[in-house]
Amino acid sequence: MYRTREYLECAENCAQLAEQAPTAPAARRYQRMEAAWRALAEEQQWLDGEVPPVGRPNSSALHL
């Protein structure tokens, strides 16, 4: 839970930096960083067992 919160705070910081960026390339760079932090937060939630895996095949289907 702690890491998820930390990652989301980093994502929010990047979003704020993107809004204040002096150039379009800098804003896009911060937006990509924001997306990466949010992806890390989602992965951490899964690792912590807070959310189930999405789109995983049924384990019984793997044993044909």
PDB file of C-alpha atoms in Angstrom:
ATOM      1  CA  MET A   1       0.000   0.000   0.000  1.00  0.00           C
ATOM      2  CA  TYR A   2       2.817   2.382   0.886  1.00  0.00           C
ATOM      3  CA  ARG A   3       4.567   1.978  -2.460  1.00  0.00           C
ATOM      4  CA  THR A   4       1.335   2.345  -4.401  1.00  0.00           C
ATOM      5  CA  ARG A   5       0.636   5.650  -2.685  1.00  0.00           C
ATOM      6  CA  GLU A   6       4.213   6.805  -3.310  1.00  0.00           C
ATOM      7  CA  TYR A   7       3.986   5.916  -7.016  1.00  0.00           C
ATOM      8  CA  LEU A   8       0.675   7.754  -7.368  1.00  0.00           C
ATOM      9  CA  GLU A   9       2.180  10.832  -5.711  1.00  0.00           C
ATOM     10  CA  CYS A  10       5.027  10.733  -8.224  1.00  0.00           C
ATOM     11  CA  ALA A  11       2.491  10.449 -11.052  1.00  0.00           C
ATOM     12  CA  GLU A  12       0.610  13.470  -9.736  1.00  0.00           C
ATOM     13  CA  ASN A  13       3.854  15.426  -9.490  1.00  0.00           C
ATOM     14  CA  CYS A  14       4.631  14.605 -13.120  1.00  0.00           C
ATOM     15  CA  ALA A  15       1.129  15.721 -14.138  1.00  0.00           C
ATOM     16  CA  GLN A  16       1.695  19.069 -12.449  1.00  0.00           C
ATOM     17  CA  LEU A  17       5.102  19.425 -14.079  1.00  0.00           C
ATOM     18  CA  ALA A  18       3.529  18.666 -17.476  1.00  0.00           C
ATOM     19  CA  GLU A  19       1.021  21.470 -16.988  1.00  0.00           C
ATOM     20  CA  GLN A  20       3.825  23.896 -16.154  1.00  0.00           C
ATOM     21  CA  ALA A  21       6.286  22.696 -18.784  1.00  0.00           C
ATOM     22  CA  PRO A  22       7.779  25.481 -20.907  1.00  0.00           C
ATOM     23  CA  THR A  23       7.678  23.471 -24.144  1.00  0.00           C
ATOM     24  CA  ALA A  24       5.481  20.829 -25.749  1.00  0.00           C
ATOM     25  CA  PRO A  25       8.285  18.216 -25.824  1.00  0.00           C
ATOM     26  CA  ALA A  26       8.904  18.729 -22.110  1.00  0.00           C
ATOM     27  CA  ALA A  27       5.173  18.380 -21.383  1.00  0.00           C
ATOM     28  CA  ARG A  28       5.020  15.121 -23.369  1.00  0.00           C
ATOM     29  CA  ARG A  29       8.045  13.802 -21.497  1.00  0.00           C
ATOM     30  CA  TYR A  30       6.351  14.499 -18.143  1.00  0.00           C
ATOM     31  CA  GLN A  31       3.132  12.926 -19.422  1.00  0.00           C
ATOM     32  CA  ARG A  32       5.024   9.754 -20.343  1.00  0.00           C
ATOM     33  CA  MET A  33       6.632   9.746 -16.901  1.00  0.00           C
ATOM     34  CA  GLU A  34       3.199  10.152 -15.317  1.00  0.00           C
ATOM     35  CA  ALA A  35       1.885   7.171 -17.288  1.00  0.00           C
ATOM     36  CA  ALA A  36       4.877   5.084 -16.217  1.00  0.00           C
ATOM     37  CA  TRP A  37       4.355   5.920 -12.523  1.00  0.00           C
ATOM     38  CA  ARG A  38       0.657   5.043 -12.810  1.00  0.00           C
ATOM     39  CA  ALA A  39       1.543   1.723 -14.456  1.00  0.00           C
ATOM     40  CA  LEU A  40       3.951   0.991 -11.610  1.00  0.00           C
ATOM     41  CA  ALA A  41       1.227   1.800  -9.091  1.00  0.00           C
ATOM     42  CA  GLU A  42      -1.186  -0.599 -10.814  1.00  0.00           C
ATOM     43  CA  GLU A  43       1.455  -3.329 -10.891  1.00  0.00           C
ATOM     44  CA  GLN A  44       2.209  -2.781  -7.219  1.00  0.00           C
ATOM     45  CA  GLN A  45      -1.499  -3.070  -6.352  1.00  0.00           C
ATOM     46  CA  TRP A  46      -1.545  -6.421  -8.142  1.00  0.00           C
ATOM     47  CA  LEU A  47       1.617  -7.579  -6.376  1.00  0.00           C
ATOM     48  CA  ASP A  48       0.122  -6.588  -3.021  1.00  0.00           C
ATOM     49  CA  GLY A  49      -3.020  -8.589  -3.828  1.00  0.00           C
ATOM     50  CA  GLU A  50      -5.248  -5.510  -3.823  1.00  0.00           C
ATOM     51  CA  VAL A  51      -6.587  -6.134  -7.329  1.00  0.00           C
ATOM     52  CA  PRO A  52      -6.989  -9.382  -9.285  1.00  0.00           C
ATOM     53  CA  PRO A  53      -5.028  -9.934 -12.483  1.00  0.00           C
ATOM     54  CA  VAL A  54      -6.900  -8.780 -15.575  1.00  0.00           C
ATOM     55  CA  GLY A  55      -7.105 -10.691 -18.819  1.00  0.00           C
ATOM     56  CA  ARG A  56      -5.345 -13.775 -17.532  1.00  0.00           C
ATOM     57  CA  PRO A  57      -6.470 -17.011 -19.173  1.00  0.00           C
ATOM     58  CA  ASN A  58      -8.369 -19.529 -17.119  1.00  0.00           C
ATOM     59  CA  SER A  59      -5.829 -21.973 -15.688  1.00  0.00           C
ATOM     60  CA  SER A  60      -8.010 -24.947 -16.664  1.00  0.00           C
ATOM     61  CA  ALA A  61      -7.885 -23.840 -20.301  1.00  0.00           C
ATOM     62  CA  LEU A  62      -4.103 -24.168 -20.240  1.00  0.00           C
ATOM     63  CA  HIS A  63      -4.298 -27.930 -19.649  1.00  0.00           C
ATOM     64  CA  LEU A  64      -5.901 -29.069 -22.880  1.00  0.00           C
TER      65      LEU A  64
END
